[in-house]
PDB file of C-alpha atoms in Angstrom:
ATOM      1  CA  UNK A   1       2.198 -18.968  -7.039  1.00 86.00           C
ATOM      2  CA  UNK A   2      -0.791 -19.195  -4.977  1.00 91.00           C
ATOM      3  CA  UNK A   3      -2.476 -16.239  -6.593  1.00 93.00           C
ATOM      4  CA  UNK A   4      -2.058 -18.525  -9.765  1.00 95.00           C
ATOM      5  CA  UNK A   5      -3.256 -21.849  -8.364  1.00 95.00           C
ATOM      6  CA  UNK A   6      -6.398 -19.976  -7.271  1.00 95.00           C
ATOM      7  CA  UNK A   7      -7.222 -17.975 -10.476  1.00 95.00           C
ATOM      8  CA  UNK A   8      -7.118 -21.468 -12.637  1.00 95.00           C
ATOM      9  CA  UNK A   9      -9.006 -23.457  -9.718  1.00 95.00           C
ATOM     10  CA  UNK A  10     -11.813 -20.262 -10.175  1.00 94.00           C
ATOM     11  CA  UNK A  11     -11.592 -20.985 -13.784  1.00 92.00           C
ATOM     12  CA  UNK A  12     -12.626 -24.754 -13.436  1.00 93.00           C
ATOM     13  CA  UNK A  13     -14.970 -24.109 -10.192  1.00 91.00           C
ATOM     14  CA  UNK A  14     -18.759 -24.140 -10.508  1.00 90.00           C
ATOM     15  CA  UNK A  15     -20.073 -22.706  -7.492  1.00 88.00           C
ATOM     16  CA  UNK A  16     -23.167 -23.822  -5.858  1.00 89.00           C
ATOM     17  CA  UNK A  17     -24.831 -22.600  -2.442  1.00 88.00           C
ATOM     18  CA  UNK A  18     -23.429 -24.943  -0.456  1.00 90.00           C
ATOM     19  CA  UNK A  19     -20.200 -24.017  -1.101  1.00 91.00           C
ATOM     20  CA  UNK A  20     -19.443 -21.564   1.193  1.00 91.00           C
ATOM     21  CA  UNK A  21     -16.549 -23.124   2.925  1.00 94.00           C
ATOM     22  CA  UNK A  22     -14.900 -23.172  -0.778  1.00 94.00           C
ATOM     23  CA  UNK A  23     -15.212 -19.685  -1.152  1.00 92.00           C
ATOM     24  CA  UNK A  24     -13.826 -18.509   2.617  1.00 95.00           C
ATOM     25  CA  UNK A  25     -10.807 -20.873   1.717  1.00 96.00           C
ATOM     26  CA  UNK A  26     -10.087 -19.045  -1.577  1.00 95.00           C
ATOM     27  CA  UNK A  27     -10.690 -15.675   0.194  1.00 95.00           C
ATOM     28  CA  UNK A  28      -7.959 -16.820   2.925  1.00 97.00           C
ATOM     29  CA  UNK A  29      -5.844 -18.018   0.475  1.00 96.00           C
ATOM     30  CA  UNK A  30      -5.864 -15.072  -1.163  1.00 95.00           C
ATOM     31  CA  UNK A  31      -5.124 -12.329   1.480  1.00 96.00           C
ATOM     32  CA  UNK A  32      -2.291 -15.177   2.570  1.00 96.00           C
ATOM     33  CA  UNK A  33      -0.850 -14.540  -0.920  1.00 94.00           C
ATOM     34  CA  UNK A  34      -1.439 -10.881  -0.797  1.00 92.00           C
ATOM     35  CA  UNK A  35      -0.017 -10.453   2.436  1.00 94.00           C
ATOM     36  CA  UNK A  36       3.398 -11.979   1.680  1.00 93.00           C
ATOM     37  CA  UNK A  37       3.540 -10.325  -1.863  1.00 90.00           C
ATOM     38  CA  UNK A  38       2.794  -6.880  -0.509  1.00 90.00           C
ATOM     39  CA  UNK A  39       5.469  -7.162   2.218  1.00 92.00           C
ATOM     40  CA  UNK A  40       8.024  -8.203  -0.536  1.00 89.00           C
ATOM     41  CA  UNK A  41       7.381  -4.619  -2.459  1.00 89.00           C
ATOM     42  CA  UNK A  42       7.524  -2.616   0.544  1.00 89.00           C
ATOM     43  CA  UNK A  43      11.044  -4.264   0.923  1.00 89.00           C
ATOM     44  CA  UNK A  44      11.738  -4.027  -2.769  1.00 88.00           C
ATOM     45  CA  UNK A  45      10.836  -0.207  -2.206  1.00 88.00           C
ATOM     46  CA  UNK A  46      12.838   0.144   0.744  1.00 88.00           C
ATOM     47  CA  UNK A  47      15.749  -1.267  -1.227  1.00 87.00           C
ATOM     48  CA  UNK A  48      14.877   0.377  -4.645  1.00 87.00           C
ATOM     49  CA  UNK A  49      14.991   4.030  -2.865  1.00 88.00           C
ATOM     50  CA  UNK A  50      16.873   4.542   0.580  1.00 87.00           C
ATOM     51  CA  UNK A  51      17.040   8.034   0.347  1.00 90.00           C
ATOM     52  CA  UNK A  52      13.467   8.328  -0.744  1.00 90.00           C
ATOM     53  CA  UNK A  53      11.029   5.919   1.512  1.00 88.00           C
ATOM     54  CA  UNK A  54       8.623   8.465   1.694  1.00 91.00           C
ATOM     55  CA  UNK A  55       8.359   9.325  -1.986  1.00 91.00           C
ATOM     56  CA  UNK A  56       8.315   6.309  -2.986  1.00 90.00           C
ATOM     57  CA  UNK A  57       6.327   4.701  -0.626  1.00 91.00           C
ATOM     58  CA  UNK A  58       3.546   7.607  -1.180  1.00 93.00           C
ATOM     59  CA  UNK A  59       3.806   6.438  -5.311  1.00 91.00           C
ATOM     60  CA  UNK A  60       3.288   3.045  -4.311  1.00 90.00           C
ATOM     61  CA  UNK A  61       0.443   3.605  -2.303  1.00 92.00           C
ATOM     62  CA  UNK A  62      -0.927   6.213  -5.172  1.00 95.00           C
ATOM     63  CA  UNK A  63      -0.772   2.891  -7.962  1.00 92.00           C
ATOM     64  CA  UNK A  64      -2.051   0.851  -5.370  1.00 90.00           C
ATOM     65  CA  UNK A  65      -5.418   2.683  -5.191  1.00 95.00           C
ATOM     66  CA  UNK A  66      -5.536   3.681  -8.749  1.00 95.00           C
ATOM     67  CA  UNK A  67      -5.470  -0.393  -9.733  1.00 90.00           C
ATOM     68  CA  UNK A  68      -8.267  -0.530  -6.643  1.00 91.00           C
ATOM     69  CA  UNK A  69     -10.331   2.028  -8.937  1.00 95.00           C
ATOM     70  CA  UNK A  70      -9.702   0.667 -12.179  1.00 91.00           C
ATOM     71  CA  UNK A  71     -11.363  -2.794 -11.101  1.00 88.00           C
ATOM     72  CA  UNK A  72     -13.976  -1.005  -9.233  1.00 91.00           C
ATOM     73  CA  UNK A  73     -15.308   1.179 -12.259  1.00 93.00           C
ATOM     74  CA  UNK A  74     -14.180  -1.918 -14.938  1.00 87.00           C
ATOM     75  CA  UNK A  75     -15.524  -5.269 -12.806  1.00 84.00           C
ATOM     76  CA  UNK A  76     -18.973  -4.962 -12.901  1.00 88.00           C
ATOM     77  CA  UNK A  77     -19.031  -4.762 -16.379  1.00 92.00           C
ATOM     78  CA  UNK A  78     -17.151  -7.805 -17.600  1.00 91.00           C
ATOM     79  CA  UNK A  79     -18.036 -11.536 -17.008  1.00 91.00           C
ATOM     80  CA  UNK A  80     -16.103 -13.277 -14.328  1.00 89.00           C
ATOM     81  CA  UNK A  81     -14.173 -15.201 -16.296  1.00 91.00           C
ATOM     82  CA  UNK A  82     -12.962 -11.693 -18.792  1.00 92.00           C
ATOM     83  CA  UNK A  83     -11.871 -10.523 -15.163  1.00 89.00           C
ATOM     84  CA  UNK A  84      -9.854 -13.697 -14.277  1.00 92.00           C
ATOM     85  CA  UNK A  85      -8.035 -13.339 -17.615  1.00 94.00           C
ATOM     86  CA  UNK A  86      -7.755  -9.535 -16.851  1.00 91.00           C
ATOM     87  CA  UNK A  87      -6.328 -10.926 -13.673  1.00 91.00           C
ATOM     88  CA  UNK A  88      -4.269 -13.575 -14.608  1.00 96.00           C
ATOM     89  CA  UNK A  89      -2.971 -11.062 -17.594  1.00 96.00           C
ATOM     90  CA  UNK A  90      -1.851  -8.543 -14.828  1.00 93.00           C
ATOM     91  CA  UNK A  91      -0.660 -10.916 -12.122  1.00 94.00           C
ATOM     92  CA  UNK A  92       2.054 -12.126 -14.907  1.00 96.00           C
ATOM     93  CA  UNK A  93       3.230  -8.613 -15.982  1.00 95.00           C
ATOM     94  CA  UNK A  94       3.333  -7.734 -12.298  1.00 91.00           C
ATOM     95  CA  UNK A  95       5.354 -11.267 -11.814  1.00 93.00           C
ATOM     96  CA  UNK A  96       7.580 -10.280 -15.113  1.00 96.00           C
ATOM     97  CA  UNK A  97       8.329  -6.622 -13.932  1.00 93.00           C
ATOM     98  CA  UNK A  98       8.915  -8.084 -10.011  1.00 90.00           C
ATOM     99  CA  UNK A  99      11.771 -10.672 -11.592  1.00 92.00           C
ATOM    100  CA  UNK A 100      13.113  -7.871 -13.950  1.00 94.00           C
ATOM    101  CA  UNK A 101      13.443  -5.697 -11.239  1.00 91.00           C
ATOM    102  CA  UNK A 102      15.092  -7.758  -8.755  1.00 89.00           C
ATOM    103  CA  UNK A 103      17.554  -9.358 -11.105  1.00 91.00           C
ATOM    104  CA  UNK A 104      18.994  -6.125 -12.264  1.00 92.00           C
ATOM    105  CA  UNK A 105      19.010  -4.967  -8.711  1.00 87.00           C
ATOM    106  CA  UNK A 106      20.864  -8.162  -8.056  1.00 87.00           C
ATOM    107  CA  UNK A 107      23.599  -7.710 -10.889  1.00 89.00           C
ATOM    108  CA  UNK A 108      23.948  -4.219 -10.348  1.00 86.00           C
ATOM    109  CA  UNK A 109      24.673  -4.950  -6.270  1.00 84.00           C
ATOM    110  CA  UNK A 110      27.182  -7.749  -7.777  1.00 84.00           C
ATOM    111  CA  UNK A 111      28.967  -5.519 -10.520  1.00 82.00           C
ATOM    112  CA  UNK A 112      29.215  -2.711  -7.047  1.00 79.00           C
ATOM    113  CA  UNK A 113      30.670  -5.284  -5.075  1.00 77.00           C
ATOM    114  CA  UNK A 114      33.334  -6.851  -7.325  1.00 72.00           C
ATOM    115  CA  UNK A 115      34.331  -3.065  -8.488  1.00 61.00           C
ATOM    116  CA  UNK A 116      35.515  -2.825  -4.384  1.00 58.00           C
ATOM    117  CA  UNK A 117      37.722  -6.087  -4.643  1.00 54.00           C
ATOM    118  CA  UNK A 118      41.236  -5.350  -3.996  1.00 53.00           C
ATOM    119  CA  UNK A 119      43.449  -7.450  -6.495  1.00 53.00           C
ATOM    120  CA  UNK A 120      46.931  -7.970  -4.901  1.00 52.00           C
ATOM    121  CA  UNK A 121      49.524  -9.562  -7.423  1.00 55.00           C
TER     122      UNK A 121
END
């Protein structure tokens, strides 16, 4: 949520040059946000594949730097605000997927759990 709360305050922001508390703020802000949302897919990972950390750990690592190279080669030549709705566009289907995945990890782990219930008459 703060990822999102930052890309709309960019949106509305008009920088100026004595603004450069603003933008250290954002930039905190930001790795805060990315901290806590990379340690939830390493845990998603680690709960997604336990007989396969390093696999998948080594494919998550592989998309990681291949979205890293996308912006790199595609940001400089869009406008800011094309690569805050590229941004936004991508933090939602990452958001989507993230939800999607967890539910049906959820139901499946509930569905396991009530197939090992005992019913005594």
């Amino acid at each position: 949520m703060i990822n999102y709360a930052l890309i709309i305050f960019m949106f509305a922001w008009q920088p100026t040059q004595n603004q450069v508390v603003v933008l250290c703020v954002i930039a905190g802000l930001w790795g805060v946000s990315e901290a806590i949302g990379l340690t939830q897919l390493t845990v998603l990972y680690g709960m997604l594949f336990p007989e396969t950390n390093e696999a998948a750990f080594a494919n998550f690592c592989l998309w990681d730097a291949t979205g890293f190279v996308i912006c790199y080669i595609l940001l400089p030549h869009v406008r800011v605000t094309v690569g805050l709705v590229i941004l936004f566009l991508m933090l939602t289907f990452g958001m989507c997927g993230y939800m999607t995945i967890k539910y049906r990890w959820h139901r499946k782990q509930a569905i396991a759990n009530t197939d090992t219930l005992v019913f005594v008459p």
